[in-house]
Amino acid sequence: MMALLLVCPSLARAETDPRDYTLALAPDHTNVFVAYARRRTSADSQSFAQNISYFRYLHVLKFGDLAFVPVDVILPALDAQVYIPTATGTTTAHGSGIGDLIYLPTIAYSIKESESSVTYFAFSSYFRVPTGNYDHRRAVNAGSNRWQFDEQVVVGQRLLNILVLEALGAVSFYTKNDDAIAAGTTTRIELSQSPTFTGTVHVSADVTKELWLGASYYYTANGEVTASTPTGDRTATEQQSVQSLRGTVGIKPVAPLQLLLQYNTDIAATHGATISRFVGVRFSYRF
């Protein structure tokens, strides 16, 4: 395998939190502003520390039981230090900047079985535009210099107005990064990646009107990365899988506000994928 530029993995996959798609049940013309902050670390096959922020705005339209989110934009930002082993010890590479802009329209349909039980279905398309900071001479980049398209389907169930169950599946497609250099060399390469598949399950339950608890399981099968060089094609990164668990505490101090406190840890990885973990906080305001 070849050593490559590091792009923050958490910026590059379709990822949801518990109850994200209960917006399918929100009133017409609901607006939501969301801000995330996460501290991710790993000392496994890769050693790094990342501070990741996301800023998101979305608007919900309702047509009876049909919900449409025509405006949903996410702007990520990254500050990272990567610790790279060398023959004489360890060198530190640093990178920071704005990540690729994400446009995320969603359509959803809900079926109300009773006053306390609702089933909902949703489909989302992520359009990741290569607007982020990218420089092939740097080892760490917030941008990826390629387009990415994620297609996600969701089925959810709210029971007794207390318990929420969600199952999600997604597939990601990528265009080529035609401006990359293998780490430690001056060789120009073109990177292409096979599709990535993601599966997610969320379970959450209200403890009180102001407090809920959630647990999530994530499985990601990252597509193989191929590097095209003047001497031929080589496998840069094998197909890798990562399994993760996340715990969430949801706090609603007043009606328009919600605060999520989260801890996420990878529990298994294959073919050299790193085991990482993060602590995070997420603030949202509905109006």
PDB file of C-alpha atoms in Angstrom:
ATOM      1  CA  MET A   1       0.000   0.000   0.000  1.00  0.00           C
ATOM      2  CA  MET A   2       1.076   3.600  -0.528  1.00  0.00           C
ATOM      3  CA  ALA A   3       1.257   6.341   2.068  1.00  0.00           C
ATOM      4  CA  LEU A   4      -1.249   9.046   1.189  1.00  0.00           C
ATOM      5  CA  LEU A   5      -2.510  12.420   2.257  1.00  0.00           C
ATOM      6  CA  LEU A   6      -4.733  12.315   5.302  1.00  0.00           C
ATOM      7  CA  VAL A   7      -8.248  13.683   4.914  1.00  0.00           C
ATOM      8  CA  CYS A   8     -10.421  13.742   8.008  1.00  0.00           C
ATOM      9  CA  PRO A   9     -12.545  10.538   7.794  1.00  0.00           C
ATOM     10  CA  SER A  10     -15.458  11.882   9.810  1.00  0.00           C
ATOM     11  CA  LEU A  11     -15.970  14.675   7.280  1.00  0.00           C
ATOM     12  CA  ALA A  12     -16.276  12.158   4.474  1.00  0.00           C
ATOM     13  CA  ARG A  13     -19.170   9.869   5.328  1.00  0.00           C
ATOM     14  CA  ALA A  14     -22.934  10.073   5.688  1.00  0.00           C
ATOM     15  CA  GLU A  15     -23.422  10.298   9.436  1.00  0.00           C
ATOM     16  CA  THR A  16     -26.520  10.921  11.544  1.00  0.00           C
ATOM     17  CA  ASP A  17     -27.425  11.255  15.201  1.00  0.00           C
ATOM     18  CA  PRO A  18     -30.450   9.760  16.952  1.00  0.00           C
ATOM     19  CA  ARG A  19     -33.729  11.522  16.139  1.00  0.00           C
ATOM     20  CA  ASP A  20     -32.326  13.505  13.209  1.00  0.00           C
ATOM     21  CA  TYR A  21     -35.178  12.316  10.997  1.00  0.00           C
ATOM     22  CA  THR A  22     -37.936  13.135  13.453  1.00  0.00           C
ATOM     23  CA  LEU A  23     -37.840  16.416  11.544  1.00  0.00           C
ATOM     24  CA  ALA A  24     -40.224  14.551   9.231  1.00  0.00           C
ATOM     25  CA  LEU A  25     -42.783  15.185  11.981  1.00  0.00           C
ATOM     26  CA  ALA A  26     -41.927  18.882  12.457  1.00  0.00           C
ATOM     27  CA  PRO A  27     -44.448  21.640  11.590  1.00  0.00           C
ATOM     28  CA  ASP A  28     -44.436  23.433   8.254  1.00  0.00           C
ATOM     29  CA  HIS A  29     -41.760  26.123   7.803  1.00  0.00           C
ATOM     30  CA  THR A  30     -39.611  24.860  10.680  1.00  0.00           C
ATOM     31  CA  ASN A  31     -36.088  26.315  10.661  1.00  0.00           C
ATOM     32  CA  VAL A  32     -33.186  24.688  12.486  1.00  0.00           C
ATOM     33  CA  PHE A  33     -29.682  25.971  13.145  1.00  0.00           C
ATOM     34  CA  VAL A  34     -27.195  23.358  14.365  1.00  0.00           C
ATOM     35  CA  ALA A  35     -23.582  23.668  15.575  1.00  0.00           C
ATOM     36  CA  TYR A  36     -21.320  20.729  16.443  1.00  0.00           C
ATOM     37  CA  ALA A  37     -17.915  20.547  18.139  1.00  0.00           C
ATOM     38  CA  ARG A  38     -15.954  17.290  18.411  1.00  0.00           C
ATOM     39  CA  ARG A  39     -12.538  16.259  19.657  1.00  0.00           C
ATOM     40  CA  ARG A  40     -11.409  13.067  17.886  1.00  0.00           C
ATOM     41  CA  THR A  41      -8.212  11.177  18.743  1.00  0.00           C
ATOM     42  CA  SER A  42      -6.463   7.954  17.749  1.00  0.00           C
ATOM     43  CA  ALA A  43      -3.228   6.233  18.715  1.00  0.00           C
ATOM     44  CA  ASP A  44      -3.780   3.101  16.647  1.00  0.00           C
ATOM     45  CA  SER A  45      -2.615   2.496  13.038  1.00  0.00           C
ATOM     46  CA  GLN A  46      -2.716   6.292  12.744  1.00  0.00           C
ATOM     47  CA  SER A  47      -1.916   8.728  15.536  1.00  0.00           C
ATOM     48  CA  PHE A  48      -3.758  12.040  15.377  1.00  0.00           C
ATOM     49  CA  ALA A  49      -5.831  14.620  17.240  1.00  0.00           C
ATOM     50  CA  GLN A  50      -8.613  16.505  15.446  1.00  0.00           C
ATOM     51  CA  ASN A  51     -10.889  19.354  16.443  1.00  0.00           C
ATOM     52  CA  ILE A  52     -13.929  19.271  14.154  1.00  0.00           C
ATOM     53  CA  SER A  53     -16.753  21.790  13.899  1.00  0.00           C
ATOM     54  CA  TYR A  54     -19.924  21.732  11.797  1.00  0.00           C
ATOM     55  CA  PHE A  55     -22.364  24.553  11.125  1.00  0.00           C
ATOM     56  CA  ARG A  56     -25.731  23.607   9.643  1.00  0.00           C
ATOM     57  CA  TYR A  57     -28.983  25.293   8.637  1.00  0.00           C
ATOM     58  CA  LEU A  58     -32.137  23.618   7.328  1.00  0.00           C
ATOM     59  CA  HIS A  59     -35.733  24.516   6.500  1.00  0.00           C
ATOM     60  CA  VAL A  60     -38.692  22.094   6.521  1.00  0.00           C
ATOM     61  CA  LEU A  61     -41.769  22.308   4.306  1.00  0.00           C
ATOM     62  CA  LYS A  62     -44.850  20.157   4.970  1.00  0.00           C
ATOM     63  CA  PHE A  63     -47.562  19.014   2.549  1.00  0.00           C
ATOM     64  CA  GLY A  64     -49.859  16.926   4.695  1.00  0.00           C
ATOM     65  CA  ASP A  65     -47.909  13.810   5.701  1.00  0.00           C
ATOM     66  CA  LEU A  66     -45.137  14.607   3.217  1.00  0.00           C
ATOM     67  CA  ALA A  67     -42.116  16.567   4.447  1.00  0.00           C
ATOM     68  CA  PHE A  68     -39.564  18.187   2.146  1.00  0.00           C
ATOM     69  CA  VAL A  69     -36.286  19.807   3.181  1.00  0.00           C
ATOM     70  CA  PRO A  70     -35.195  21.867   0.153  1.00  0.00           C
ATOM     71  CA  VAL A  71     -32.582  23.822   2.095  1.00  0.00           C
ATOM     72  CA  ASP A  72     -30.078  21.908   4.229  1.00  0.00           C
ATOM     73  CA  VAL A  73     -26.457  23.047   4.099  1.00  0.00           C
ATOM     74  CA  ILE A  74     -23.498  21.976   6.238  1.00  0.00           C
ATOM     75  CA  LEU A  75     -20.136  23.711   6.497  1.00  0.00           C
ATOM     76  CA  PRO A  76     -17.408  21.702   8.287  1.00  0.00           C
ATOM     77  CA  ALA A  77     -14.125  23.021   9.668  1.00  0.00           C
ATOM     78  CA  LEU A  78     -11.066  21.083  10.834  1.00  0.00           C
ATOM     79  CA  ASP A  79      -7.912  21.590  12.861  1.00  0.00           C
ATOM     80  CA  ALA A  80      -5.714  18.498  13.085  1.00  0.00           C
ATOM     81  CA  GLN A  81      -2.302  17.270  14.147  1.00  0.00           C
ATOM     82  CA  VAL A  82      -1.034  14.002  12.695  1.00  0.00           C
ATOM     83  CA  TYR A  83       1.948  12.234  14.254  1.00  0.00           C
ATOM     84  CA  ILE A  84       3.986  10.466  11.560  1.00  0.00           C
ATOM     85  CA  PRO A  85       6.682   7.908  12.479  1.00  0.00           C
ATOM     86  CA  THR A  86      10.104   8.514  10.931  1.00  0.00           C
ATOM     87  CA  ALA A  87      13.477   6.775  11.035  1.00  0.00           C
ATOM     88  CA  THR A  88      14.598   9.149  13.802  1.00  0.00           C
ATOM     89  CA  GLY A  89      11.378   9.434  15.796  1.00  0.00           C
ATOM     90  CA  THR A  90       8.085  11.187  15.079  1.00  0.00           C
ATOM     91  CA  THR A  91       7.235  14.259  13.055  1.00  0.00           C
ATOM     92  CA  THR A  92       4.049  16.269  13.420  1.00  0.00           C
ATOM     93  CA  ALA A  93       1.987  17.436  10.460  1.00  0.00           C
ATOM     94  CA  HIS A  94      -0.616  20.111  11.053  1.00  0.00           C
ATOM     95  CA  GLY A  95      -3.555  21.152   8.938  1.00  0.00           C
ATOM     96  CA  SER A  96      -6.585  23.360   9.390  1.00  0.00           C
ATOM     97  CA  GLY A  97      -9.257  24.944   7.253  1.00  0.00           C
ATOM     98  CA  ILE A  98     -12.781  24.791   5.918  1.00  0.00           C
ATOM     99  CA  GLY A  99     -14.086  21.432   4.732  1.00  0.00           C
ATOM    100  CA  ASP A 100     -16.153  20.680   1.646  1.00  0.00           C
ATOM    101  CA  LEU A 101     -19.615  22.283   1.594  1.00  0.00           C
ATOM    102  CA  ILE A 102     -22.479  19.771   1.861  1.00  0.00           C
ATOM    103  CA  TYR A 103     -25.967  20.246   0.391  1.00  0.00           C
ATOM    104  CA  LEU A 104     -28.444  17.741   1.784  1.00  0.00           C
ATOM    105  CA  PRO A 105     -32.044  17.776   0.464  1.00  0.00           C
ATOM    106  CA  THR A 106     -34.442  15.289   2.072  1.00  0.00           C
ATOM    107  CA  ILE A 107     -37.934  13.987   1.359  1.00  0.00           C
ATOM    108  CA  ALA A 108     -39.892  12.085   4.006  1.00  0.00           C
ATOM    109  CA  TYR A 109     -43.334  10.576   4.512  1.00  0.00           C
ATOM    110  CA  SER A 110     -44.975   9.753   7.843  1.00  0.00           C
ATOM    111  CA  ILE A 111     -47.790   7.360   8.705  1.00  0.00           C
ATOM    112  CA  LYS A 112     -49.626   8.082  11.937  1.00  0.00           C
ATOM    113  CA  GLU A 113     -50.889   4.818  13.461  1.00  0.00           C
ATOM    114  CA  SER A 114     -52.222   6.433  16.625  1.00  0.00           C
ATOM    115  CA  GLU A 115     -51.849   9.545  18.767  1.00  0.00           C
ATOM    116  CA  SER A 116     -48.626   8.115  20.222  1.00  0.00           C
ATOM    117  CA  SER A 117     -47.151   6.029  17.382  1.00  0.00           C
ATOM    118  CA  VAL A 118     -45.796   7.173  14.014  1.00  0.00           C
ATOM    119  CA  THR A 119     -43.773   5.440  11.290  1.00  0.00           C
ATOM    120  CA  TYR A 120     -41.721   7.562   8.890  1.00  0.00           C
ATOM    121  CA  PHE A 121     -39.623   6.941   5.793  1.00  0.00           C
ATOM    122  CA  ALA A 122     -37.045   9.283   4.304  1.00  0.00           C
ATOM    123  CA  PHE A 123     -34.550   9.623   1.478  1.00  0.00           C
ATOM    124  CA  SER A 124     -31.600  12.034   1.515  1.00  0.00           C
ATOM    125  CA  SER A 125     -28.938  12.905  -1.043  1.00  0.00           C
ATOM    126  CA  TYR A 126     -25.659  14.403   0.114  1.00  0.00           C
ATOM    127  CA  PHE A 127     -23.871  16.561  -2.461  1.00  0.00           C
ATOM    128  CA  ARG A 128     -20.326  17.267  -1.241  1.00  0.00           C
ATOM    129  CA  VAL A 129     -18.825  20.084  -3.277  1.00  0.00           C
ATOM    130  CA  PRO A 130     -14.991  20.347  -3.421  1.00  0.00           C
ATOM    131  CA  THR A 131     -14.870  23.853  -1.963  1.00  0.00           C
ATOM    132  CA  GLY A 132     -12.735  23.038   1.090  1.00  0.00           C
ATOM    133  CA  ASN A 133      -9.111  23.974   1.697  1.00  0.00           C
ATOM    134  CA  TYR A 134      -6.865  21.592  -0.234  1.00  0.00           C
ATOM    135  CA  ASP A 135      -3.166  21.621  -1.119  1.00  0.00           C
ATOM    136  CA  HIS A 136      -1.532  18.471  -2.495  1.00  0.00           C
ATOM    137  CA  ARG A 137       1.759  19.528  -0.854  1.00  0.00           C
ATOM    138  CA  ARG A 138       0.234  19.208   2.622  1.00  0.00           C
ATOM    139  CA  ALA A 139      -0.122  15.949   4.544  1.00  0.00           C
ATOM    140  CA  VAL A 140      -3.382  17.061   6.189  1.00  0.00           C
ATOM    141  CA  ASN A 141      -6.297  18.599   4.291  1.00  0.00           C
ATOM    142  CA  ALA A 142      -9.803  19.618   5.310  1.00  0.00           C
ATOM    143  CA  GLY A 143     -10.985  19.454   1.687  1.00  0.00           C
ATOM    144  CA  SER A 144     -10.886  16.356  -0.508  1.00  0.00           C
ATOM    145  CA  ASN A 145     -10.578  17.880  -4.015  1.00  0.00           C
ATOM    146  CA  ARG A 146     -13.348  15.648  -5.394  1.00  0.00           C
ATOM    147  CA  TRP A 147     -17.105  15.465  -5.590  1.00  0.00           C
ATOM    148  CA  GLN A 148     -18.921  12.979  -3.382  1.00  0.00           C
ATOM    149  CA  PHE A 149     -22.538  11.795  -3.604  1.00  0.00           C
ATOM    150  CA  ASP A 150     -24.184   9.915  -0.707  1.00  0.00           C
ATOM    151  CA  GLU A 151     -27.629   8.344  -1.091  1.00  0.00           C
ATOM    152  CA  GLN A 152     -29.344   7.468   2.189  1.00  0.00           C
ATOM    153  CA  VAL A 153     -32.634   5.751   3.035  1.00  0.00           C
ATOM    154  CA  VAL A 154     -34.238   5.776   6.471  1.00  0.00           C
ATOM    155  CA  VAL A 155     -37.084   4.059   8.274  1.00  0.00           C
ATOM    156  CA  GLY A 156     -38.082   5.248  11.736  1.00  0.00           C
ATOM    157  CA  GLN A 157     -40.687   4.469  14.358  1.00  0.00           C
ATOM    158  CA  ARG A 158     -41.833   6.601  17.274  1.00  0.00           C
ATOM    159  CA  LEU A 159     -43.655   4.577  19.926  1.00  0.00           C
ATOM    160  CA  LEU A 160     -45.746   5.821  22.856  1.00  0.00           C
ATOM    161  CA  ASN A 161     -44.263   9.303  22.265  1.00  0.00           C
ATOM    162  CA  ILE A 162     -41.245   8.047  24.226  1.00  0.00           C
ATOM    163  CA  LEU A 163     -39.193   5.530  22.219  1.00  0.00           C
ATOM    164  CA  VAL A 164     -37.636   6.266  18.803  1.00  0.00           C
ATOM    165  CA  LEU A 165     -36.101   3.541  16.599  1.00  0.00           C
ATOM    166  CA  GLU A 166     -34.275   4.334  13.339  1.00  0.00           C
ATOM    167  CA  ALA A 167     -32.472   2.193  10.758  1.00  0.00           C
ATOM    168  CA  LEU A 168     -30.439   3.802   7.970  1.00  0.00           C
ATOM    169  CA  GLY A 169     -28.495   2.608   4.954  1.00  0.00           C
ATOM    170  CA  ALA A 170     -26.264   4.698   2.693  1.00  0.00           C
ATOM    171  CA  VAL A 171     -23.954   4.317  -0.287  1.00  0.00           C
ATOM    172  CA  SER A 172     -21.310   6.892  -1.283  1.00  0.00           C
ATOM    173  CA  PHE A 173     -19.874   7.530  -4.750  1.00  0.00           C
ATOM    174  CA  TYR A 174     -16.788   9.601  -5.552  1.00  0.00           C
ATOM    175  CA  THR A 175     -15.218  11.377  -8.466  1.00  0.00           C
ATOM    176  CA  LYS A 176     -11.426  11.252  -8.876  1.00  0.00           C
ATOM    177  CA  ASN A 177      -8.925  13.422  -7.057  1.00  0.00           C
ATOM    178  CA  ASP A 178      -6.607  14.345  -9.928  1.00  0.00           C
ATOM    179  CA  ASP A 179      -4.257  16.513  -7.852  1.00  0.00           C
ATOM    180  CA  ALA A 180      -2.604  14.310  -5.241  1.00  0.00           C
ATOM    181  CA  ILE A 181       0.978  13.446  -4.333  1.00  0.00           C
ATOM    182  CA  ALA A 182       2.059  10.325  -2.446  1.00  0.00           C
ATOM    183  CA  ALA A 183       3.363  11.332   0.987  1.00  0.00           C
ATOM    184  CA  GLY A 184       7.128  11.741   1.138  1.00  0.00           C
ATOM    185  CA  THR A 185       7.506  11.956  -2.650  1.00  0.00           C
ATOM    186  CA  THR A 186       7.044  14.413  -5.503  1.00  0.00           C
ATOM    187  CA  THR A 187       5.176  11.867  -7.639  1.00  0.00           C
ATOM    188  CA  ARG A 188       1.840  13.166  -8.914  1.00  0.00           C
ATOM    189  CA  ILE A 189      -0.936  10.568  -8.626  1.00  0.00           C
ATOM    190  CA  GLU A 190      -4.666  10.363  -9.377  1.00  0.00           C
ATOM    191  CA  LEU A 191      -6.836   8.837  -6.667  1.00  0.00           C
ATOM    192  CA  SER A 192     -10.097   6.991  -7.281  1.00  0.00           C
ATOM    193  CA  GLN A 193     -12.281   5.222  -4.720  1.00  0.00           C
ATOM    194  CA  SER A 194     -14.833   2.435  -4.980  1.00  0.00           C
ATOM    195  CA  PRO A 195     -18.260   3.010  -3.378  1.00  0.00           C
ATOM    196  CA  THR A 196     -18.556   3.072   0.410  1.00  0.00           C
ATOM    197  CA  PHE A 197     -21.474   1.433   2.232  1.00  0.00           C
ATOM    198  CA  THR A 198     -22.786   2.534   5.625  1.00  0.00           C
ATOM    199  CA  GLY A 199     -25.393   1.051   7.972  1.00  0.00           C
ATOM    200  CA  THR A 200     -26.700   2.714  11.140  1.00  0.00           C
ATOM    201  CA  VAL A 201     -29.129   1.850  13.935  1.00  0.00           C
ATOM    202  CA  HIS A 202     -30.347   4.391  16.518  1.00  0.00           C
ATOM    203  CA  VAL A 203     -32.360   3.658  19.682  1.00  0.00           C
ATOM    204  CA  SER A 204     -33.420   6.489  21.973  1.00  0.00           C
ATOM    205  CA  ALA A 205     -35.906   6.948  24.789  1.00  0.00           C
ATOM    206  CA  ASP A 206     -37.299   9.866  26.791  1.00  0.00           C
ATOM    207  CA  VAL A 207     -36.459   9.848  30.483  1.00  0.00           C
ATOM    208  CA  THR A 208     -38.353  13.077  31.181  1.00  0.00           C
ATOM    209  CA  LYS A 209     -39.742  15.815  28.942  1.00  0.00           C
ATOM    210  CA  GLU A 210     -36.373  17.564  29.160  1.00  0.00           C
ATOM    211  CA  LEU A 211     -34.037  14.545  28.940  1.00  0.00           C
ATOM    212  CA  TRP A 212     -33.555  11.613  26.570  1.00  0.00           C
ATOM    213  CA  LEU A 213     -30.874   8.958  26.136  1.00  0.00           C
ATOM    214  CA  GLY A 214     -29.689   7.356  22.884  1.00  0.00           C
ATOM    215  CA  ALA A 215     -27.425   4.554  21.701  1.00  0.00           C
ATOM    216  CA  SER A 216     -26.163   4.130  18.119  1.00  0.00           C
ATOM    217  CA  TYR A 217     -24.302   1.497  16.118  1.00  0.00           C
ATOM    218  CA  TYR A 218     -22.446   2.360  12.889  1.00  0.00           C
ATOM    219  CA  TYR A 219     -20.922   0.036  10.308  1.00  0.00           C
ATOM    220  CA  THR A 220     -18.880   1.538   7.472  1.00  0.00           C
ATOM    221  CA  ALA A 221     -17.287  -0.390   4.602  1.00  0.00           C
ATOM    222  CA  ASN A 222     -14.904   2.098   2.983  1.00  0.00           C
ATOM    223  CA  GLY A 223     -14.274   1.520  -0.710  1.00  0.00           C
ATOM    224  CA  GLU A 224     -10.818   0.585  -1.952  1.00  0.00           C
ATOM    225  CA  VAL A 225      -8.647   3.535  -3.013  1.00  0.00           C
ATOM    226  CA  THR A 226      -6.590   3.173  -6.215  1.00  0.00           C
ATOM    227  CA  ALA A 227      -3.669   5.415  -7.160  1.00  0.00           C
ATOM    228  CA  SER A 228      -2.925   5.903 -10.844  1.00  0.00           C
ATOM    229  CA  THR A 229       0.737   6.781 -11.475  1.00  0.00           C
ATOM    230  CA  PRO A 230       2.875   7.087 -14.622  1.00  0.00           C
ATOM    231  CA  THR A 231       4.000   3.488 -14.039  1.00  0.00           C
ATOM    232  CA  GLY A 232       0.524   2.025 -13.589  1.00  0.00           C
ATOM    233  CA  ASP A 233      -2.264   1.592 -11.042  1.00  0.00           C
ATOM    234  CA  ARG A 234      -1.624   0.532  -7.454  1.00  0.00           C
ATOM    235  CA  THR A 235      -3.855  -0.125  -4.463  1.00  0.00           C
ATOM    236  CA  ALA A 236      -3.359   2.848  -2.164  1.00  0.00           C
ATOM    237  CA  THR A 237      -5.766   1.678   0.561  1.00  0.00           C
ATOM    238  CA  GLU A 238      -7.508  -1.673   0.745  1.00  0.00           C
ATOM    239  CA  GLN A 239     -11.219  -1.918   1.395  1.00  0.00           C
ATOM    240  CA  GLN A 240     -11.627  -1.247   5.106  1.00  0.00           C
ATOM    241  CA  SER A 241     -14.478  -1.662   7.552  1.00  0.00           C
ATOM    242  CA  VAL A 242     -15.063   0.172  10.820  1.00  0.00           C
ATOM    243  CA  GLN A 243     -17.662  -0.499  13.510  1.00  0.00           C
ATOM    244  CA  SER A 244     -18.558   2.187  16.045  1.00  0.00           C
ATOM    245  CA  LEU A 245     -20.770   2.739  19.077  1.00  0.00           C
ATOM    246  CA  ARG A 246     -22.093   6.106  20.230  1.00  0.00           C
ATOM    247  CA  GLY A 247     -23.882   7.204  23.369  1.00  0.00           C
ATOM    248  CA  THR A 248     -25.956  10.394  23.357  1.00  0.00           C
ATOM    249  CA  VAL A 249     -27.554  12.431  26.127  1.00  0.00           C
ATOM    250  CA  GLY A 250     -30.194  14.833  24.839  1.00  0.00           C
ATOM    251  CA  ILE A 251     -31.113  17.823  26.996  1.00  0.00           C
ATOM    252  CA  LYS A 252     -33.968  20.224  26.192  1.00  0.00           C
ATOM    253  CA  PRO A 253     -33.639  23.110  28.666  1.00  0.00           C
ATOM    254  CA  VAL A 254     -36.349  25.173  26.906  1.00  0.00           C
ATOM    255  CA  ALA A 255     -38.573  24.351  23.944  1.00  0.00           C
ATOM    256  CA  PRO A 256     -36.536  25.879  21.048  1.00  0.00           C
ATOM    257  CA  LEU A 257     -33.166  24.606  22.300  1.00  0.00           C
ATOM    258  CA  GLN A 258     -31.590  21.154  22.408  1.00  0.00           C
ATOM    259  CA  LEU A 259     -28.139  20.113  23.594  1.00  0.00           C
ATOM    260  CA  LEU A 260     -26.558  16.735  22.770  1.00  0.00           C
ATOM    261  CA  LEU A 261     -23.580  15.388  24.720  1.00  0.00           C
ATOM    262  CA  GLN A 262     -21.876  12.474  22.955  1.00  0.00           C
ATOM    263  CA  TYR A 263     -19.155   9.885  23.265  1.00  0.00           C
ATOM    264  CA  ASN A 264     -18.230   7.764  20.221  1.00  0.00           C
ATOM    265  CA  THR A 265     -15.708   4.942  20.006  1.00  0.00           C
ATOM    266  CA  ASP A 266     -14.720   2.572  17.220  1.00  0.00           C
ATOM    267  CA  ILE A 267     -14.895  -1.032  18.408  1.00  0.00           C
ATOM    268  CA  ALA A 268     -13.483  -2.940  15.412  1.00  0.00           C
ATOM    269  CA  ALA A 269     -11.546  -2.167  12.232  1.00  0.00           C
ATOM    270  CA  THR A 270     -10.035  -4.164   9.361  1.00  0.00           C
ATOM    271  CA  HIS A 271      -7.148  -3.830   6.878  1.00  0.00           C
ATOM    272  CA  GLY A 272      -5.295  -1.091   8.709  1.00  0.00           C
ATOM    273  CA  ALA A 273      -8.215   1.234   9.490  1.00  0.00           C
ATOM    274  CA  THR A 274      -7.578   3.140  12.700  1.00  0.00           C
ATOM    275  CA  ILE A 275      -9.536   2.861  15.939  1.00  0.00           C
ATOM    276  CA  SER A 276     -10.546   6.357  17.025  1.00  0.00           C
ATOM    277  CA  ARG A 277     -12.879   7.977  19.525  1.00  0.00           C
ATOM    278  CA  PHE A 278     -14.443  11.371  20.082  1.00  0.00           C
ATOM    279  CA  VAL A 279     -16.277  13.448  22.647  1.00  0.00           C
ATOM    280  CA  GLY A 280     -18.667  15.997  21.277  1.00  0.00           C
ATOM    281  CA  VAL A 281     -21.353  18.540  21.935  1.00  0.00           C
ATOM    282  CA  ARG A 282     -24.138  19.570  19.568  1.00  0.00           C
ATOM    283  CA  PHE A 283     -26.369  22.618  19.932  1.00  0.00           C
ATOM    284  CA  SER A 284     -29.580  23.101  17.934  1.00  0.00           C
ATOM    285  CA  TYR A 285     -32.155  25.870  17.850  1.00  0.00           C
ATOM    286  CA  ARG A 286     -35.573  25.551  16.187  1.00  0.00           C
ATOM    287  CA  PHE A 287     -37.570  28.578  15.135  1.00  0.00           C
TER     288      PHE A 287
END
